[in-house]
Short mmCIF file of N, CA and C in Angstrom, two decimals:
data_model
loop_
_atom_site.label_atom_id
_atom_site.label_comp_id
_atom_site.label_asym_id
_atom_site.label_seq_id
_atom_site.Cartn_x
_atom_site.Cartn_y
_atom_site.Cartn_z
N MET A 1 -87.21 -45.89 74.59
CA MET A 1 -87.43 -44.53 74.18
C MET A 1 -88.45 -43.88 75.11
N ASP A 2 -88.25 -42.58 75.39
CA ASP A 2 -89.19 -41.86 76.25
C ASP A 2 -90.51 -41.66 75.52
N LYS A 3 -91.60 -41.65 76.31
CA LYS A 3 -92.91 -41.37 75.73
C LYS A 3 -93.00 -39.88 75.40
N VAL A 4 -93.64 -39.58 74.29
CA VAL A 4 -93.82 -38.21 73.86
C VAL A 4 -95.01 -37.61 74.58
N GLN A 5 -94.81 -36.44 75.19
CA GLN A 5 -95.89 -35.77 75.88
C GLN A 5 -96.27 -34.52 75.09
N LYS A 6 -97.56 -34.15 75.19
CA LYS A 6 -98.04 -32.97 74.50
C LYS A 6 -97.30 -31.74 75.02
N GLY A 7 -96.85 -30.87 74.09
CA GLY A 7 -96.17 -29.64 74.47
C GLY A 7 -94.70 -29.83 74.80
N GLN A 8 -94.16 -31.02 74.57
CA GLN A 8 -92.75 -31.27 74.88
C GLN A 8 -91.86 -30.49 73.91
N ASP A 9 -90.76 -29.96 74.42
CA ASP A 9 -89.82 -29.17 73.63
C ASP A 9 -88.91 -30.12 72.85
N PHE A 10 -89.03 -30.11 71.52
CA PHE A 10 -88.19 -30.96 70.69
C PHE A 10 -86.97 -30.22 70.15
N SER A 11 -86.73 -29.00 70.65
CA SER A 11 -85.58 -28.24 70.16
C SER A 11 -84.27 -28.83 70.67
N ILE A 12 -84.36 -29.69 71.69
CA ILE A 12 -83.16 -30.34 72.21
C ILE A 12 -83.23 -31.81 71.82
N TYR A 13 -82.22 -32.29 71.17
CA TYR A 13 -82.16 -33.70 70.85
C TYR A 13 -80.73 -34.19 71.00
N ARG A 14 -80.57 -35.48 71.06
CA ARG A 14 -79.26 -36.05 71.33
C ARG A 14 -78.67 -36.64 70.05
N LYS A 15 -77.42 -36.33 69.81
CA LYS A 15 -76.72 -36.87 68.65
C LYS A 15 -75.35 -37.32 69.14
N GLY A 16 -75.15 -38.61 69.30
CA GLY A 16 -73.90 -39.10 69.87
C GLY A 16 -73.80 -38.67 71.31
N ALA A 17 -72.67 -38.12 71.69
CA ALA A 17 -72.46 -37.68 73.06
C ALA A 17 -72.63 -36.18 73.22
N VAL A 18 -73.05 -35.50 72.15
CA VAL A 18 -73.15 -34.05 72.17
C VAL A 18 -74.61 -33.64 72.10
N HIS A 19 -75.04 -32.79 73.01
CA HIS A 19 -76.39 -32.25 72.97
C HIS A 19 -76.41 -31.06 72.01
N ILE A 20 -77.35 -31.07 71.09
CA ILE A 20 -77.46 -30.00 70.12
C ILE A 20 -78.82 -29.34 70.32
N ARG A 21 -78.83 -28.01 70.35
CA ARG A 21 -80.07 -27.27 70.57
C ARG A 21 -80.43 -26.49 69.31
N SER A 22 -81.69 -26.06 69.25
CA SER A 22 -82.11 -25.25 68.11
C SER A 22 -81.36 -23.93 68.14
N MET A 23 -81.29 -23.27 67.00
CA MET A 23 -80.46 -22.07 66.89
C MET A 23 -81.23 -20.79 67.19
N ARG A 24 -81.91 -20.76 68.30
CA ARG A 24 -82.52 -19.50 68.74
C ARG A 24 -81.45 -18.58 69.29
N SER A 25 -80.33 -19.17 69.70
CA SER A 25 -79.19 -18.39 70.18
C SER A 25 -77.92 -19.16 69.86
N ILE A 26 -76.81 -18.46 69.96
CA ILE A 26 -75.51 -19.08 69.72
C ILE A 26 -75.00 -19.58 71.07
N HIS A 27 -74.58 -20.83 71.10
CA HIS A 27 -74.12 -21.43 72.35
C HIS A 27 -72.61 -21.37 72.46
N THR A 28 -72.14 -21.14 73.67
CA THR A 28 -70.71 -21.05 73.93
C THR A 28 -70.41 -21.65 75.29
N SER A 29 -69.16 -21.63 75.68
CA SER A 29 -68.77 -22.15 76.99
C SER A 29 -67.70 -21.23 77.58
N ASN A 30 -67.46 -21.39 78.87
CA ASN A 30 -66.40 -20.62 79.52
C ASN A 30 -65.05 -20.94 78.90
N THR A 31 -64.84 -22.21 78.55
CA THR A 31 -63.57 -22.62 77.93
C THR A 31 -63.36 -21.87 76.62
N GLU A 32 -64.40 -21.80 75.81
CA GLU A 32 -64.27 -21.10 74.53
C GLU A 32 -63.96 -19.62 74.75
N ILE A 33 -64.62 -19.00 75.68
CA ILE A 33 -64.39 -17.57 75.95
C ILE A 33 -62.95 -17.34 76.39
N ILE A 34 -62.44 -18.19 77.27
CA ILE A 34 -61.05 -18.07 77.73
C ILE A 34 -60.09 -18.26 76.55
N HIS A 35 -60.34 -19.27 75.72
CA HIS A 35 -59.47 -19.53 74.57
C HIS A 35 -59.49 -18.37 73.58
N ILE A 36 -60.65 -17.78 73.35
CA ILE A 36 -60.76 -16.63 72.44
C ILE A 36 -59.99 -15.44 72.99
N ILE A 37 -60.13 -15.16 74.28
CA ILE A 37 -59.45 -14.01 74.88
C ILE A 37 -57.93 -14.19 74.82
N ILE A 38 -57.44 -15.36 75.18
CA ILE A 38 -55.99 -15.62 75.13
C ILE A 38 -55.48 -15.48 73.70
N SER A 39 -56.20 -16.06 72.75
CA SER A 39 -55.78 -15.98 71.34
C SER A 39 -55.85 -14.55 70.82
N TRP A 40 -56.89 -13.81 71.22
CA TRP A 40 -57.04 -12.42 70.81
C TRP A 40 -55.84 -11.60 71.30
N LEU A 41 -55.48 -11.76 72.56
CA LEU A 41 -54.34 -11.03 73.10
C LEU A 41 -53.04 -11.42 72.40
N ALA A 42 -52.86 -12.72 72.17
CA ALA A 42 -51.62 -13.20 71.54
C ALA A 42 -51.50 -12.73 70.09
N ILE A 43 -52.57 -12.82 69.33
CA ILE A 43 -52.49 -12.42 67.92
C ILE A 43 -52.34 -10.90 67.81
N SER A 44 -52.95 -10.16 68.71
CA SER A 44 -52.80 -8.70 68.72
C SER A 44 -51.37 -8.32 69.07
N TYR A 45 -50.80 -8.99 70.05
CA TYR A 45 -49.41 -8.76 70.45
C TYR A 45 -48.47 -9.08 69.29
N ALA A 46 -48.72 -10.19 68.60
CA ALA A 46 -47.88 -10.59 67.46
C ALA A 46 -47.95 -9.55 66.34
N PHE A 47 -49.13 -9.05 66.02
CA PHE A 47 -49.25 -8.04 64.97
C PHE A 47 -48.61 -6.72 65.39
N ALA A 48 -48.67 -6.39 66.68
CA ALA A 48 -48.01 -5.18 67.17
C ALA A 48 -46.49 -5.30 66.99
N ILE A 49 -45.95 -6.46 67.30
CA ILE A 49 -44.51 -6.69 67.11
C ILE A 49 -44.17 -6.59 65.63
N LEU A 50 -44.99 -7.19 64.77
CA LEU A 50 -44.75 -7.13 63.33
C LEU A 50 -44.80 -5.70 62.82
N LEU A 51 -45.73 -4.91 63.32
CA LEU A 51 -45.83 -3.51 62.94
C LEU A 51 -44.55 -2.76 63.30
N LEU A 52 -44.02 -3.02 64.49
CA LEU A 52 -42.77 -2.37 64.91
C LEU A 52 -41.58 -2.87 64.09
N TRP A 53 -41.54 -4.17 63.78
CA TRP A 53 -40.49 -4.72 62.91
C TRP A 53 -40.49 -3.97 61.58
N SER A 54 -41.67 -3.75 61.01
CA SER A 54 -41.76 -3.11 59.70
C SER A 54 -41.32 -1.65 59.74
N ARG A 55 -41.51 -1.00 60.87
CA ARG A 55 -41.10 0.41 61.00
C ARG A 55 -39.59 0.54 61.11
N SER A 56 -38.98 -0.29 61.96
CA SER A 56 -37.56 -0.11 62.27
C SER A 56 -36.64 -1.08 61.55
N GLY A 57 -37.16 -2.23 61.14
CA GLY A 57 -36.33 -3.23 60.49
C GLY A 57 -35.52 -4.07 61.47
N THR A 58 -35.70 -3.81 62.77
CA THR A 58 -35.00 -4.59 63.80
C THR A 58 -36.01 -5.05 64.84
N ARG A 59 -35.57 -5.97 65.68
CA ARG A 59 -36.43 -6.49 66.74
C ARG A 59 -36.83 -5.34 67.68
N PRO A 60 -38.13 -5.18 67.94
CA PRO A 60 -38.58 -4.08 68.80
C PRO A 60 -38.33 -4.35 70.28
N SER A 61 -38.20 -3.27 71.03
CA SER A 61 -38.08 -3.39 72.49
C SER A 61 -39.48 -3.32 73.09
N SER A 62 -39.60 -3.75 74.34
CA SER A 62 -40.91 -3.71 74.99
C SER A 62 -41.38 -2.27 75.21
N ASP A 63 -40.45 -1.32 75.35
CA ASP A 63 -40.83 0.08 75.50
C ASP A 63 -41.59 0.58 74.27
N GLU A 64 -41.17 0.13 73.10
CA GLU A 64 -41.82 0.57 71.87
C GLU A 64 -43.26 0.08 71.77
N LEU A 65 -43.53 -1.10 72.32
CA LEU A 65 -44.88 -1.67 72.25
C LEU A 65 -45.90 -0.86 73.03
N PHE A 66 -45.47 -0.26 74.12
CA PHE A 66 -46.39 0.44 75.01
C PHE A 66 -46.15 1.94 75.03
N ASN A 67 -45.60 2.50 73.97
CA ASN A 67 -45.23 3.90 73.91
C ASN A 67 -46.39 4.74 73.37
N GLY A 68 -46.93 5.62 74.19
CA GLY A 68 -47.98 6.54 73.76
C GLY A 68 -49.37 5.92 73.81
N ILE A 69 -50.37 6.77 73.66
CA ILE A 69 -51.75 6.30 73.74
C ILE A 69 -52.15 5.50 72.50
N PHE A 70 -51.60 5.85 71.35
CA PHE A 70 -51.90 5.11 70.12
C PHE A 70 -50.77 4.14 69.82
N ASN A 71 -50.46 3.35 70.81
CA ASN A 71 -49.36 2.40 70.64
C ASN A 71 -49.79 1.24 69.75
N PRO A 72 -48.82 0.54 69.19
CA PRO A 72 -49.14 -0.57 68.28
C PRO A 72 -50.00 -1.67 68.90
N LEU A 73 -49.85 -1.91 70.19
CA LEU A 73 -50.64 -2.96 70.83
C LEU A 73 -52.12 -2.58 70.90
N VAL A 74 -52.41 -1.35 71.26
CA VAL A 74 -53.81 -0.90 71.33
C VAL A 74 -54.43 -0.93 69.93
N ILE A 75 -53.68 -0.47 68.95
CA ILE A 75 -54.18 -0.48 67.57
C ILE A 75 -54.47 -1.91 67.12
N SER A 76 -53.57 -2.83 67.43
CA SER A 76 -53.76 -4.24 67.05
C SER A 76 -54.93 -4.87 67.78
N LEU A 77 -55.11 -4.54 69.06
CA LEU A 77 -56.24 -5.10 69.82
C LEU A 77 -57.57 -4.75 69.16
N PHE A 78 -57.68 -3.52 68.65
CA PHE A 78 -58.95 -3.09 68.08
C PHE A 78 -59.12 -3.44 66.61
N THR A 79 -58.06 -3.58 65.88
CA THR A 79 -58.19 -3.88 64.45
C THR A 79 -58.06 -5.37 64.18
N VAL A 80 -56.87 -5.88 64.35
CA VAL A 80 -56.61 -7.30 64.08
C VAL A 80 -57.40 -8.18 65.03
N GLY A 81 -57.45 -7.79 66.30
CA GLY A 81 -58.14 -8.61 67.30
C GLY A 81 -59.62 -8.77 67.02
N ILE A 82 -60.28 -7.68 66.71
CA ILE A 82 -61.71 -7.74 66.44
C ILE A 82 -61.97 -8.50 65.13
N SER A 83 -61.12 -8.30 64.14
CA SER A 83 -61.24 -9.04 62.89
C SER A 83 -61.08 -10.54 63.13
N PHE A 84 -60.14 -10.91 63.98
CA PHE A 84 -59.91 -12.32 64.33
C PHE A 84 -61.16 -12.92 64.99
N ILE A 85 -61.74 -12.20 65.93
CA ILE A 85 -62.92 -12.70 66.63
C ILE A 85 -64.10 -12.86 65.66
N ILE A 86 -64.33 -11.88 64.82
CA ILE A 86 -65.42 -11.97 63.85
C ILE A 86 -65.18 -13.14 62.89
N HIS A 87 -63.95 -13.32 62.45
CA HIS A 87 -63.60 -14.43 61.55
C HIS A 87 -63.95 -15.78 62.19
N GLU A 88 -63.47 -16.00 63.41
CA GLU A 88 -63.70 -17.29 64.07
C GLU A 88 -65.17 -17.50 64.43
N MET A 89 -65.83 -16.44 64.87
CA MET A 89 -67.24 -16.58 65.23
C MET A 89 -68.11 -16.80 64.00
N SER A 90 -67.68 -16.33 62.84
CA SER A 90 -68.42 -16.60 61.60
C SER A 90 -68.43 -18.09 61.30
N HIS A 91 -67.26 -18.74 61.44
CA HIS A 91 -67.21 -20.20 61.28
C HIS A 91 -68.19 -20.87 62.26
N LYS A 92 -68.12 -20.44 63.51
CA LYS A 92 -68.92 -21.05 64.58
C LYS A 92 -70.42 -20.90 64.32
N ILE A 93 -70.85 -19.69 63.98
CA ILE A 93 -72.27 -19.43 63.78
C ILE A 93 -72.83 -20.25 62.62
N VAL A 94 -72.10 -20.31 61.52
CA VAL A 94 -72.57 -21.09 60.37
C VAL A 94 -72.64 -22.57 60.73
N ALA A 95 -71.62 -23.07 61.43
CA ALA A 95 -71.63 -24.49 61.83
C ALA A 95 -72.80 -24.78 62.76
N GLN A 96 -73.08 -23.89 63.70
CA GLN A 96 -74.20 -24.10 64.60
C GLN A 96 -75.54 -23.99 63.87
N ARG A 97 -75.60 -23.20 62.84
CA ARG A 97 -76.83 -23.12 62.03
C ARG A 97 -77.12 -24.45 61.34
N PHE A 98 -76.07 -25.22 61.06
CA PHE A 98 -76.24 -26.55 60.47
C PHE A 98 -76.45 -27.61 61.54
N GLY A 99 -76.61 -27.20 62.79
CA GLY A 99 -76.92 -28.14 63.86
C GLY A 99 -75.71 -28.79 64.51
N SER A 100 -74.53 -28.27 64.26
CA SER A 100 -73.31 -28.85 64.84
C SER A 100 -72.95 -28.17 66.15
N TRP A 101 -72.24 -28.92 66.99
CA TRP A 101 -71.56 -28.30 68.12
C TRP A 101 -70.32 -27.67 67.52
N ALA A 102 -70.05 -26.41 67.85
CA ALA A 102 -68.89 -25.72 67.30
C ALA A 102 -68.36 -24.74 68.32
N GLU A 103 -67.08 -24.87 68.65
CA GLU A 103 -66.42 -23.95 69.58
C GLU A 103 -64.98 -23.74 69.16
N PHE A 104 -64.49 -22.53 69.41
CA PHE A 104 -63.09 -22.21 69.14
C PHE A 104 -62.21 -22.86 70.20
N ARG A 105 -61.11 -23.42 69.76
CA ARG A 105 -60.10 -23.96 70.67
C ARG A 105 -58.74 -23.44 70.24
N MET A 106 -58.02 -22.85 71.18
CA MET A 106 -56.68 -22.36 70.87
C MET A 106 -55.72 -23.54 70.80
N SER A 107 -54.61 -23.32 70.13
CA SER A 107 -53.53 -24.30 70.07
C SER A 107 -52.33 -23.68 70.76
N PRO A 108 -52.03 -24.09 72.00
CA PRO A 108 -50.91 -23.48 72.73
C PRO A 108 -49.59 -23.56 71.97
N ILE A 109 -49.35 -24.66 71.28
CA ILE A 109 -48.10 -24.80 70.52
C ILE A 109 -48.05 -23.78 69.39
N MET A 110 -49.15 -23.60 68.67
CA MET A 110 -49.17 -22.64 67.56
C MET A 110 -49.11 -21.20 68.08
N LEU A 111 -49.71 -20.93 69.23
CA LEU A 111 -49.59 -19.60 69.82
C LEU A 111 -48.14 -19.29 70.16
N LEU A 112 -47.48 -20.24 70.78
CA LEU A 112 -46.08 -20.06 71.15
C LEU A 112 -45.21 -19.90 69.90
N LEU A 113 -45.42 -20.76 68.90
CA LEU A 113 -44.66 -20.68 67.66
C LEU A 113 -44.87 -19.33 66.98
N MET A 114 -46.11 -18.85 66.96
CA MET A 114 -46.42 -17.56 66.37
C MET A 114 -45.63 -16.44 67.05
N LEU A 115 -45.63 -16.44 68.38
CA LEU A 115 -44.94 -15.38 69.13
C LEU A 115 -43.43 -15.45 68.98
N VAL A 116 -42.88 -16.66 69.00
CA VAL A 116 -41.42 -16.81 68.85
C VAL A 116 -40.99 -16.37 67.45
N LEU A 117 -41.70 -16.82 66.42
CA LEU A 117 -41.33 -16.46 65.05
C LEU A 117 -41.42 -14.96 64.80
N VAL A 118 -42.49 -14.34 65.28
CA VAL A 118 -42.64 -12.91 65.02
C VAL A 118 -41.63 -12.09 65.81
N TYR A 119 -41.31 -12.50 67.02
CA TYR A 119 -40.35 -11.73 67.82
C TYR A 119 -38.92 -11.95 67.35
N GLN A 120 -38.56 -13.19 67.06
CA GLN A 120 -37.18 -13.49 66.69
C GLN A 120 -36.86 -13.15 65.23
N LEU A 121 -37.81 -13.39 64.32
CA LEU A 121 -37.52 -13.26 62.89
C LEU A 121 -38.37 -12.22 62.16
N GLY A 122 -39.40 -11.71 62.83
CA GLY A 122 -40.29 -10.77 62.16
C GLY A 122 -41.21 -11.45 61.15
N ILE A 123 -41.43 -12.76 61.33
CA ILE A 123 -42.31 -13.54 60.45
C ILE A 123 -43.57 -13.89 61.23
N LEU A 124 -44.72 -13.56 60.66
CA LEU A 124 -45.97 -13.85 61.36
C LEU A 124 -46.70 -15.00 60.68
N PHE A 125 -46.88 -16.07 61.43
CA PHE A 125 -47.68 -17.22 61.00
C PHE A 125 -48.84 -17.28 61.99
N ALA A 126 -49.96 -16.66 61.61
CA ALA A 126 -51.09 -16.49 62.53
C ALA A 126 -52.07 -17.65 62.41
N ALA A 127 -51.92 -18.63 63.27
CA ALA A 127 -52.85 -19.76 63.35
C ALA A 127 -53.00 -20.14 64.82
N PRO A 128 -53.65 -19.25 65.60
CA PRO A 128 -53.71 -19.47 67.05
C PRO A 128 -54.66 -20.58 67.49
N GLY A 129 -55.46 -21.08 66.59
CA GLY A 129 -56.42 -22.13 66.93
C GLY A 129 -57.42 -22.28 65.81
N ALA A 130 -58.52 -22.96 66.11
CA ALA A 130 -59.55 -23.18 65.08
C ALA A 130 -60.88 -23.48 65.75
N VAL A 131 -61.94 -23.32 64.99
CA VAL A 131 -63.26 -23.71 65.46
C VAL A 131 -63.40 -25.21 65.23
N MET A 132 -63.62 -25.93 66.30
CA MET A 132 -63.81 -27.37 66.24
C MET A 132 -65.30 -27.66 66.05
N ILE A 133 -65.61 -28.56 65.14
CA ILE A 133 -67.00 -28.85 64.77
C ILE A 133 -67.27 -30.33 64.97
N TYR A 134 -68.43 -30.63 65.55
CA TYR A 134 -68.80 -32.03 65.78
C TYR A 134 -70.29 -32.21 65.56
N GLY A 135 -70.65 -33.26 64.86
CA GLY A 135 -72.06 -33.62 64.69
C GLY A 135 -72.79 -32.72 63.73
N GLY A 136 -74.09 -32.81 63.77
CA GLY A 136 -74.94 -31.98 62.93
C GLY A 136 -75.06 -32.54 61.52
N ASN A 137 -75.71 -31.79 60.68
CA ASN A 137 -75.97 -32.19 59.30
C ASN A 137 -74.94 -31.51 58.41
N VAL A 138 -73.69 -32.00 58.45
CA VAL A 138 -72.60 -31.36 57.72
C VAL A 138 -72.03 -32.30 56.67
N GLY A 139 -72.37 -32.00 55.42
CA GLY A 139 -71.80 -32.71 54.28
C GLY A 139 -70.74 -31.83 53.64
N ARG A 140 -70.36 -32.15 52.43
CA ARG A 140 -69.33 -31.38 51.73
C ARG A 140 -69.77 -29.94 51.49
N ARG A 141 -71.00 -29.77 51.05
CA ARG A 141 -71.52 -28.43 50.76
C ARG A 141 -71.55 -27.56 52.03
N GLU A 142 -72.06 -28.14 53.12
CA GLU A 142 -72.15 -27.39 54.38
C GLU A 142 -70.75 -27.09 54.92
N ASN A 143 -69.85 -28.06 54.81
CA ASN A 143 -68.48 -27.85 55.27
C ASN A 143 -67.82 -26.71 54.48
N GLY A 144 -68.10 -26.65 53.20
CA GLY A 144 -67.59 -25.56 52.38
C GLY A 144 -68.11 -24.21 52.84
N ARG A 145 -69.38 -24.15 53.16
CA ARG A 145 -69.97 -22.90 53.65
C ARG A 145 -69.39 -22.49 55.00
N ILE A 146 -69.19 -23.47 55.87
CA ILE A 146 -68.57 -23.19 57.17
C ILE A 146 -67.16 -22.64 56.97
N SER A 147 -66.41 -23.28 56.09
CA SER A 147 -65.03 -22.86 55.82
C SER A 147 -64.97 -21.48 55.19
N LEU A 148 -65.93 -21.16 54.33
CA LEU A 148 -65.95 -19.88 53.63
C LEU A 148 -66.39 -18.73 54.53
N ALA A 149 -67.11 -19.01 55.58
CA ALA A 149 -67.68 -17.96 56.44
C ALA A 149 -66.63 -17.03 57.02
N GLY A 150 -65.52 -17.56 57.51
CA GLY A 150 -64.47 -16.73 58.11
C GLY A 150 -63.83 -15.78 57.12
N PRO A 151 -63.26 -16.30 56.00
CA PRO A 151 -62.67 -15.40 55.01
C PRO A 151 -63.66 -14.40 54.43
N LEU A 152 -64.91 -14.82 54.25
CA LEU A 152 -65.93 -13.92 53.74
C LEU A 152 -66.17 -12.76 54.71
N SER A 153 -66.16 -13.06 56.00
CA SER A 153 -66.34 -11.99 57.00
C SER A 153 -65.18 -11.00 56.93
N ASN A 154 -63.96 -11.50 56.71
CA ASN A 154 -62.81 -10.60 56.58
C ASN A 154 -62.92 -9.73 55.32
N LEU A 155 -63.40 -10.32 54.24
CA LEU A 155 -63.59 -9.58 52.99
C LEU A 155 -64.62 -8.46 53.18
N ILE A 156 -65.71 -8.78 53.85
CA ILE A 156 -66.76 -7.78 54.11
C ILE A 156 -66.22 -6.66 55.01
N LEU A 157 -65.47 -7.02 56.06
CA LEU A 157 -64.87 -6.00 56.92
C LEU A 157 -63.90 -5.13 56.14
N GLY A 158 -63.08 -5.76 55.31
CA GLY A 158 -62.12 -5.02 54.51
C GLY A 158 -62.80 -4.02 53.59
N MET A 159 -63.86 -4.46 52.92
CA MET A 159 -64.59 -3.56 52.03
C MET A 159 -65.28 -2.45 52.81
N ALA A 160 -65.84 -2.78 53.95
CA ALA A 160 -66.55 -1.78 54.76
C ALA A 160 -65.61 -0.67 55.24
N PHE A 161 -64.37 -1.03 55.55
CA PHE A 161 -63.45 -0.03 56.06
C PHE A 161 -62.56 0.57 54.98
N PHE A 162 -62.43 -0.12 53.84
CA PHE A 162 -61.57 0.39 52.78
C PHE A 162 -62.33 1.30 51.83
N LEU A 163 -63.57 0.96 51.50
CA LEU A 163 -64.35 1.76 50.54
C LEU A 163 -64.53 3.21 50.98
N PRO A 164 -64.80 3.51 52.25
CA PRO A 164 -64.92 4.92 52.65
C PRO A 164 -63.62 5.71 52.48
N VAL A 165 -62.48 5.02 52.44
CA VAL A 165 -61.18 5.69 52.30
C VAL A 165 -60.96 6.14 50.86
N ILE A 166 -61.56 5.42 49.92
CA ILE A 166 -61.34 5.71 48.49
C ILE A 166 -61.96 7.02 48.09
#
């Protein structure tokens, strides 16, 4: 074991093969950012297709997706996309608060399945990936809080944007 020196920073410690830092900030990686962006674009595209399916009742053409300034894709990028990011980051932040390594990872197979189903059948199964969690002080109670963070963020967003409409 290393000797302890006066003034040494104990905010970094080793747990298994993963380095965990104190939660003065939220930690991420380039891989996570790329996975979030790809998933954001894919889920927004899928919801745009679903929106067009619901309007016409038939498979939409690519012209319909990009028609006009308020096209379904732009609307989906800002509504569904931002909601998706807040949902996933809520899981991540809570997990990191419990001292775990947590990052979003997309599932290429689920992304492809989502796009094929929504385009071919008008059925949306939105599961583009998940926040992967490793280490930390996570028992049943903490795992429940991590799991609840995403849906709770969606509920808060829904109330924030729905209540002013009433």
